[in-house]
Amino acid sequence: MGSLTIRPQSTSRGDTIPLAILMLSGAGIATWTLASAAGRIAELVGGGPVRVRAQLAGTDAGARIAAGAPELPIEIETARLVVPDPTMTTVVPLVLEQVLLGLVVLIVIACLLAVAASIMRGRVFSSANTRLVGAAGAAALLGAWLVPLCATVGANDAIAQLLGSGLVGAVFVVEPFALVSIAFVVAIAITTFGVGDRLRRDTDGLV
């Protein structure tokens, strides 16, 4: 009676090329994000005026859309404010926003690059890949909450400085669809890699 041994298959050229492109793209995105965050932090701690993006949730205002045109009523959802002399209570949350953004992007891309490298070596389903996918998903979910939270804290303080009062005008905005989508994709990915890893262990040494 013959025996059947299940051996891991190496990836083909058709699989390797897209994975290599994905890895190069991920490295490029990480580099661009970190450079952008570093530039923003340099602006925030440079001592001069800083630009602050604020979600204003339908604030009424008036604006002229052309020279000599009458002022029209408009509704402002997002504004970019210029704070001439920001205090530390404005700068610190905005710096933390950039640090968290860079850290989250770095963790997510590093985990996914490690998974891609493992797949290129012919090992798709493993406990290590399952943990890497879970870590990337957890970092993405936390970042989706914490990054806009820090931005909102900084924007609120900037508005208070500009108005010369304790009024708070910016709102904390998180897209629920984006959070649900991230959570769904992460759950599916973890389940897929987890089931695949169990099937791999069950078939190891199958005769």
XYZ file of N, CA and C in Angstrom:
621
model
N 0.844 -1.195 0.000
C 0.000 0.000 0.000
C 0.880 1.245 0.000
N 0.620 2.160 -0.952
C 1.449 3.348 -1.059
C 1.116 4.354 0.029
N 1.963 5.339 0.156
C 1.751 6.381 1.151
C 1.684 7.734 0.459
N 0.971 8.663 1.088
C 0.816 10.002 0.553
C 1.396 10.991 1.552
N 2.362 11.731 1.118
C 2.981 12.727 1.975
C 2.655 14.118 1.455
N 2.142 14.991 2.336
C 1.816 16.365 1.953
C 3.040 17.240 2.204
N 3.567 17.811 1.152
C 4.750 18.668 1.268
C 4.370 20.114 0.931
N 4.929 21.088 1.634
C 4.663 22.479 1.282
C 5.193 22.803 -0.095
N 4.403 23.511 -0.888
C 4.814 23.872 -2.235
C 5.439 25.254 -2.222
N 6.485 25.424 -2.999
C 7.108 26.732 -3.116
C 6.254 27.618 -4.017
N 6.347 28.891 -3.823
C 5.560 29.815 -4.626
C 6.115 29.893 -6.040
N 5.214 30.070 -6.992
C 5.619 30.181 -8.392
C 6.045 31.606 -8.698
N 6.588 31.804 -9.893
C 6.999 33.145 -10.292
C 5.791 34.084 -10.347
N 4.651 33.542 -10.786
C 3.449 34.351 -10.854
C 2.987 34.815 -9.483
N 3.286 34.056 -8.434
C 2.948 34.476 -7.074
C 4.009 35.409 -6.500
N 5.252 35.147 -6.841
C 6.355 35.903 -6.255
C 6.375 37.354 -6.715
N 6.115 37.593 -7.999
C 6.183 38.958 -8.527
C 5.176 39.889 -7.855
N 3.883 39.510 -7.742
C 2.951 40.402 -7.031
C 3.337 40.628 -5.574
N 3.847 39.587 -4.919
C 4.262 39.743 -3.528
C 5.448 40.694 -3.415
N 6.390 40.585 -4.358
C 7.544 41.492 -4.341
C 7.105 42.936 -4.572
N 6.153 43.136 -5.508
C 5.629 44.481 -5.753
C 4.923 45.009 -4.513
N 4.162 44.133 -3.847
C 3.473 44.523 -2.620
C 4.467 44.938 -1.539
N 5.548 44.190 -1.406
C 6.555 44.512 -0.390
C 7.240 45.841 -0.687
N 7.566 46.081 -1.960
C 8.190 47.354 -2.324
C 7.227 48.515 -2.098
N 5.949 48.307 -2.432
C 4.948 49.354 -2.220
C 4.789 49.646 -0.732
N 4.762 48.590 0.091
C 4.643 48.786 1.526
C 5.814 49.560 2.095
N 7.012 49.233 1.646
C 8.193 49.962 2.111
C 8.132 51.420 1.691
N 7.652 51.677 0.474
C 7.518 53.054 0.011
C 6.493 53.831 0.814
N 5.345 53.201 1.112
C 4.307 53.862 1.908
C 4.828 54.176 3.307
N 5.531 53.227 3.914
C 6.079 53.460 5.252
C 7.070 54.609 5.243
N 7.944 54.646 4.228
C 8.936 55.716 4.139
C 8.274 57.076 3.968
N 7.270 57.143 3.075
C 6.574 58.411 2.839
C 5.838 58.870 4.091
N 5.174 57.941 4.790
C 4.427 58.305 5.992
C 5.354 58.828 7.079
N 6.467 58.146 7.297
C 7.411 58.584 8.328
C 8.026 59.936 7.979
N 8.343 60.145 6.697
C 8.907 61.438 6.287
C 7.884 62.555 6.464
N 6.633 62.273 6.107
C 5.577 63.269 6.270
C 5.351 63.594 7.742
N 5.344 62.567 8.586
C 5.156 62.788 10.026
C 6.311 63.586 10.606
N 7.537 63.284 10.164
C 8.700 64.027 10.653
C 8.619 65.492 10.246
N 8.181 65.769 9.021
C 8.028 67.144 8.580
C 6.971 67.892 9.369
N 5.867 67.210 9.658
C 4.801 67.836 10.445
C 5.272 68.116 11.871
N 5.996 67.194 12.458
C 6.513 67.404 13.818
C 7.498 68.576 13.834
N 8.332 68.669 12.798
C 9.269 69.789 12.718
C 8.525 71.116 12.652
N 7.414 71.141 11.922
C 6.601 72.356 11.853
C 6.000 72.691 13.218
N 5.529 71.665 13.926
C 4.862 71.895 15.207
C 5.819 72.395 16.280
N 7.031 71.888 16.281
C 7.988 72.267 17.337
C 8.934 73.377 16.886
N 8.710 73.917 15.679
C 9.619 74.928 15.146
C 9.486 76.295 15.789
N 8.407 76.534 16.522
C 8.260 77.804 17.216
C 7.470 78.856 16.472
N 7.098 78.608 15.218
C 6.331 79.588 14.450
C 4.859 79.231 14.397
N 4.102 79.913 13.544
C 2.681 79.574 13.368
C 2.514 78.151 12.841
N 1.452 77.508 13.259
C 1.189 76.145 12.807
C -0.223 76.063 12.241
N -0.383 75.179 11.282
C -1.704 74.913 10.701
C -2.345 73.762 11.456
N -3.616 73.921 11.781
C -4.341 72.901 12.535
C -5.638 72.585 11.804
N -5.837 71.342 11.486
C -7.065 70.918 10.813
C -8.115 70.585 11.866
N -9.318 71.140 11.696
C -10.380 70.952 12.682
C -11.671 70.522 11.997
N -12.354 69.547 12.581
C -13.686 69.138 12.160
C -14.696 70.003 12.914
N -15.468 70.795 12.174
C -16.336 71.771 12.812
C -17.819 71.392 12.800
N -18.182 70.314 12.166
C -19.541 69.761 12.240
C -20.614 70.769 11.849
N -20.535 71.280 10.627
C -21.614 72.108 10.112
C -21.688 73.498 10.686
N -20.560 74.157 10.876
C -20.553 75.531 11.366
C -20.993 76.486 10.262
N -21.933 77.373 10.571
C -22.430 78.336 9.582
C -21.453 79.493 9.428
N -21.299 79.961 8.187
C -20.406 81.085 7.911
C -20.849 81.736 6.614
N -20.177 82.814 6.245
C -20.444 83.488 4.983
C -19.164 83.620 4.191
N -19.258 83.537 2.871
C -18.069 83.621 2.036
C -18.442 84.166 0.666
N -17.491 84.850 0.039
C -17.644 85.327 -1.342
C -16.869 84.381 -2.244
N -17.557 83.810 -3.212
C -16.916 82.824 -4.078
C -16.245 83.473 -5.283
N -16.434 84.773 -5.463
C -15.780 85.498 -6.552
C -15.655 86.959 -6.158
N -14.694 87.639 -6.791
C -14.480 89.059 -6.489
C -15.723 89.861 -6.852
N -16.191 90.674 -5.908
C -17.360 91.507 -6.138
C -18.681 90.789 -5.974
N -18.658 89.477 -5.734
C -19.891 88.720 -5.568
C -20.436 88.928 -4.162
N -21.736 88.793 -3.995
C -22.301 88.930 -2.652
C -21.888 87.764 -1.764
N -21.913 88.008 -0.473
C -21.548 86.963 0.483
C -22.648 85.913 0.537
N -22.248 84.667 0.436
C -23.194 83.560 0.440
C -23.084 82.782 1.750
N -24.214 82.311 2.258
C -24.149 81.465 3.454
C -23.581 80.085 3.108
N -22.642 79.631 3.875
C -22.040 78.319 3.655
C -22.003 77.551 4.971
N -21.788 76.263 4.853
C -21.652 75.396 6.028
C -20.281 74.757 5.997
N -19.500 74.978 7.035
C -18.124 74.488 7.092
C -18.080 73.168 7.850
N -17.576 72.142 7.196
C -17.390 70.843 7.847
C -15.963 70.685 8.364
N -15.003 71.129 7.564
C -13.592 71.023 7.924
C -12.899 72.345 7.626
N -12.044 72.775 8.539
C -11.309 74.019 8.355
C -9.848 73.810 8.729
N -8.980 74.586 8.096
C -7.556 74.578 8.438
C -7.245 75.916 9.100
N -7.008 75.875 10.392
C -6.764 77.078 11.174
C -5.266 77.353 11.257
N -4.923 78.626 11.366
C -3.524 79.018 11.552
C -3.392 79.621 12.948
N -2.608 78.962 13.788
C -2.405 79.421 15.166
C -1.059 80.126 15.219
N -1.042 81.454 15.462
C 0.232 82.203 15.411
C 1.256 81.750 16.451
N 0.789 81.529 17.665
C 1.722 81.188 18.753
C 1.133 80.045 19.585
N 1.204 78.822 19.090
C 0.561 77.703 19.788
C 1.238 77.385 21.111
N 0.427 76.981 22.073
C 0.958 76.576 23.372
C 1.257 75.083 23.363
N 1.877 74.626 24.417
C 2.221 73.201 24.518
C 0.983 72.327 24.536
N -0.126 72.845 25.075
C -1.361 72.048 25.123
C -1.935 71.815 23.735
N -1.534 72.627 22.770
C -1.899 72.383 21.374
C -0.862 71.524 20.676
N 0.401 71.823 20.920
C 1.489 71.154 20.196
C 1.607 69.682 20.588
N 1.531 69.386 21.892
C 1.777 68.007 22.349
C 0.794 67.015 21.737
N -0.534 67.256 21.778
C -1.442 66.279 21.154
C -1.210 66.118 19.659
N -0.867 67.211 18.981
C -0.642 67.121 17.542
C 0.647 66.379 17.213
N 1.662 66.555 18.040
C 2.888 65.756 17.870
C 2.596 64.283 18.140
N 1.824 64.016 19.189
C 1.475 62.638 19.512
C 0.658 62.007 18.393
N -0.179 62.803 17.734
C -0.943 62.306 16.588
C -0.014 61.774 15.507
N 1.024 62.545 15.187
C 1.962 62.138 14.143
C 2.799 60.927 14.568
N 3.196 60.900 15.841
C 3.973 59.758 16.346
C 3.149 58.486 16.258
N 1.889 58.562 16.692
C 1.016 57.387 16.647
C 0.752 56.960 15.210
N 0.519 57.934 14.324
C 0.276 57.599 12.924
C 1.466 56.864 12.324
N 2.665 57.400 12.533
C 3.853 56.744 12.008
C 4.068 55.369 12.603
N 3.817 55.247 13.917
C 4.006 53.962 14.595
C 3.019 52.918 14.096
N 1.753 53.329 13.938
C 0.732 52.390 13.466
C 1.049 51.915 12.058
N 1.371 52.851 11.174
C 1.691 52.473 9.790
C 2.908 51.559 9.759
N 3.911 51.865 10.568
C 5.123 51.045 10.601
C 4.818 49.626 11.083
N 4.006 49.508 12.140
C 3.670 48.181 12.675
C 2.865 47.383 11.661
N 1.844 48.012 11.079
C 0.991 47.299 10.121
C 1.801 46.825 8.926
N 2.608 47.713 8.345
C 3.358 47.334 7.153
C 4.443 46.319 7.489
N 5.091 46.470 8.646
C 6.122 45.501 9.029
C 5.521 44.107 9.187
N 4.354 44.019 9.824
C 3.697 42.714 10.005
C 3.310 42.113 8.656
N 2.726 42.934 7.773
C 2.293 42.415 6.477
C 3.487 42.047 5.598
N 4.582 42.799 5.699
C 5.779 42.435 4.949
C 6.356 41.108 5.443
N 6.293 40.893 6.754
C 6.778 39.623 7.300
C 5.917 38.463 6.814
N 4.595 38.672 6.751
C 3.701 37.634 6.226
C 4.005 37.366 4.755
N 4.191 38.441 3.976
C 4.499 38.271 2.550
C 5.814 37.524 2.354
N 6.821 37.852 3.176
C 8.109 37.152 3.073
C 7.953 35.678 3.404
N 7.128 35.374 4.401
C 6.882 33.974 4.756
C 6.186 33.231 3.619
N 5.230 33.896 2.982
C 4.536 33.269 1.860
C 5.490 33.025 0.702
N 6.396 33.962 0.457
C 7.359 33.778 -0.620
C 8.277 32.596 -0.362
N 8.486 32.260 0.918
C 9.301 31.084 1.259
C 8.495 29.797 1.224
N 7.210 29.894 0.836
C 6.374 28.712 0.709
C 5.625 28.325 1.965
N 5.639 29.166 2.979
C 4.942 28.860 4.234
C 3.817 29.876 4.405
N 2.624 29.498 3.978
C 1.492 30.413 4.012
C 0.822 30.408 5.376
N 0.432 29.222 5.826
C -0.312 29.106 7.078
C 0.615 28.641 8.195
N 0.735 29.484 9.214
C 1.538 29.148 10.382
C 1.048 29.985 11.550
N 1.395 29.558 12.748
C 0.986 30.315 13.933
C 1.628 31.697 13.945
N 2.851 31.790 13.412
C 3.535 33.088 13.356
C 2.788 34.046 12.446
N 2.352 33.567 11.277
C 1.605 34.432 10.360
C 0.266 34.848 10.955
N -0.372 33.932 11.684
C -1.642 34.272 12.337
C -1.442 35.386 13.359
N -0.369 35.279 14.141
C -0.091 36.333 15.128
C 0.251 37.655 14.452
N 0.981 37.611 13.344
C 1.339 38.838 12.630
C 0.100 39.530 12.065
N -0.816 38.757 11.503
C -2.051 39.340 10.978
C -2.872 39.951 12.110
N -2.931 39.252 13.245
C -3.656 39.789 14.393
C -3.042 41.077 14.918
N -1.716 41.121 14.974
C -1.036 42.333 15.452
C -1.281 43.501 14.504
N -1.236 43.247 13.194
C -1.501 44.311 12.225
C -2.923 44.828 12.369
N -3.873 43.927 12.561
C -5.262 44.343 12.717
C -5.492 45.131 13.993
N -4.900 44.685 15.084
C -5.052 45.400 16.355
C -4.458 46.802 16.266
N -3.288 46.924 15.638
C -2.663 48.238 15.484
C -3.517 49.159 14.622
N -4.105 48.614 13.552
C -4.951 49.434 12.675
C -6.194 49.923 13.409
N -6.823 49.053 14.191
C -8.032 49.446 14.927
C -7.717 50.495 15.987
N -6.641 50.296 16.734
C -6.260 51.280 17.744
C -5.907 52.626 17.104
N -5.181 52.556 15.994
C -4.813 53.788 15.310
C -6.016 54.544 14.784
N -7.028 53.813 14.304
C -8.232 54.455 13.781
C -8.970 55.248 14.855
N -8.769 54.891 16.127
C -9.370 55.632 17.243
C -8.430 56.697 17.795
N -7.190 56.323 18.074
C -6.296 57.204 18.811
C -5.777 58.371 17.981
N -5.497 58.150 16.705
C -4.950 59.231 15.873
C -5.939 60.394 15.749
N -7.214 60.153 15.358
C -8.138 61.291 15.303
C -8.460 61.877 16.671
N -8.369 61.067 17.737
C -8.604 61.602 19.080
C -7.556 62.651 19.434
N -6.287 62.346 19.168
C -5.217 63.321 19.435
C -5.393 64.569 18.580
N -5.792 64.385 17.316
C -6.015 65.537 16.436
C -7.134 66.420 16.973
N -8.191 65.805 17.504
C -9.313 66.575 18.035
C -8.921 67.354 19.278
N -8.141 66.734 20.162
C -7.688 67.429 21.377
C -6.862 68.658 21.001
N -5.940 68.499 20.051
C -5.125 69.628 19.611
C -5.954 70.711 18.943
N -6.926 70.314 18.113
C -7.773 71.289 17.428
C -8.644 72.056 18.418
N -9.180 71.383 19.418
C -9.997 72.058 20.426
C -9.195 73.120 21.162
N -7.966 72.805 21.526
C -7.145 73.777 22.232
C -6.767 74.930 21.319
N -6.516 74.636 20.031
C -6.193 75.702 19.082
C -7.369 76.660 18.934
N -8.582 76.139 18.842
C -9.770 76.993 18.726
C -9.942 77.842 19.983
N -9.719 77.223 21.134
C -9.836 77.974 22.389
C -8.835 79.122 22.440
N -7.605 78.891 21.940
C -6.611 79.964 21.918
C -7.020 81.087 20.972
N -7.518 80.719 19.786
C -7.886 81.727 18.806
C -9.080 82.553 19.266
N -10.012 81.920 19.980
C -11.199 82.628 20.455
C -10.949 83.352 21.772
N -9.845 83.017 22.440
C -9.552 83.638 23.717
C -10.503 83.211 24.807
N -11.041 81.983 24.678
C -11.976 81.480 25.684
C -11.846 79.979 25.762
N -12.638 79.382 26.632
C -12.615 77.931 26.798
C -13.580 77.207 25.898
N -14.120 77.920 24.894
C -15.070 77.285 23.991
C -14.394 76.174 23.202
N -15.112 75.121 22.977
C -14.602 73.983 22.210
C -15.475 73.813 20.988
N -14.865 73.853 19.786
C -15.659 73.793 18.578
C -15.433 72.559 17.742
N -14.264 71.935 17.830
C -13.978 70.762 17.008
C -14.664 69.534 17.581
N -14.977 68.598 16.723
C -15.642 67.373 17.158
C -14.768 66.177 16.834
N -14.959 65.122 17.607
C -14.211 63.880 17.406
C -14.952 63.053 16.360
N -14.307 62.844 15.216
C -14.952 62.168 14.095
C -14.208 60.876 13.787
N -14.923 59.767 13.869
C -14.405 58.469 13.457
C -15.442 57.827 12.551
N -14.998 57.383 11.393
C -15.923 56.764 10.453
C -16.278 55.356 10.929
N -17.550 55.134 11.349
C -17.913 53.796 11.835
C -17.794 52.728 10.753
N -18.099 53.093 9.496
C -17.998 52.107 8.417
C -16.568 51.633 8.258
N -15.619 52.578 8.375
C -14.211 52.204 8.247
C -13.796 51.264 9.373
N -14.237 51.565 10.608
C -13.888 50.706 11.740
C -14.486 49.312 11.577
N -15.754 49.263 11.182
C -16.408 47.963 10.995
C -15.724 47.187 9.875
N -15.358 47.881 8.802
C -14.688 47.214 7.678
C -13.341 46.652 8.104
N -12.566 47.454 8.853
C -11.265 46.974 9.329
C -11.440 45.763 10.223
N -12.398 45.857 11.173
C -12.626 44.739 12.094
C -13.061 43.485 11.344
N -13.912 43.645 10.327
C -14.393 42.492 9.557
C -13.245 41.840 8.794
N -12.443 42.662 8.105
C -11.317 42.112 7.340
C -10.318 41.414 8.250
N -10.037 42.038 9.411
C -9.090 41.438 10.355
C -9.625 40.108 10.874
N -10.922 40.064 11.230
C -11.512 38.824 11.735
C -11.452 37.716 10.695
N -11.774 38.046 9.437
C -11.727 37.047 8.364
C -10.295 36.560 8.160
N -9.330 37.494 8.158
C -7.937 37.115 7.931
C -7.415 36.222 9.052
N -7.707 36.597 10.311
C -7.244 35.788 11.444
C -7.870 34.406 11.400
N -9.178 34.350 11.094
C -9.860 33.058 11.012
C -9.269 32.200 9.901
N -9.018 32.822 8.745
C -8.472 32.070 7.605
C -7.089 31.507 7.918
N -6.218 32.349 8.463
C -4.872 31.883 8.783
C -4.903 30.873 9.928
N -5.803 31.071 10.893
C -5.894 30.126 12.007
C -6.371 28.762 11.556
N -7.419 28.726 10.722
C -7.926 27.450 10.203
C -6.876 26.790 9.315
N -6.228 27.600 8.473
C -5.189 27.041 7.609
C -4.053 26.435 8.406
N -3.672 27.087 9.502
C -2.594 26.570 10.336
C -2.997 25.255 11.002
N -4.251 25.179 11.469
C -4.721 23.913 12.069
C -4.754 22.793 11.043
N -5.217 23.103 9.829
C -5.232 22.073 8.784
C -3.816 21.632 8.437
N -2.888 22.570 8.424
C -1.492 22.219 8.130
C -0.940 21.279 9.192
N -1.210 21.583 10.472
C -0.711 20.717 11.547
C -1.371 19.333 11.486
N -2.665 19.323 11.127
C -3.356 18.032 11.059
C -2.840 17.153 9.945
N -2.365 17.788 8.850
C -1.892 17.002 7.690
C -0.402 16.755 7.704
N 0.312 17.336 8.657
C 1.748 17.064 8.745
C 1.988 15.576 9.005
N 2.761 14.959 8.145
C 3.077 13.557 8.316
C 1.950 12.628 7.926
N 0.913 13.140 7.211
C -0.206 12.299 6.801
C 0.270 11.206 5.863
N -0.166 10.002 6.150
C 0.199 8.865 5.288
C -1.043 8.144 4.859
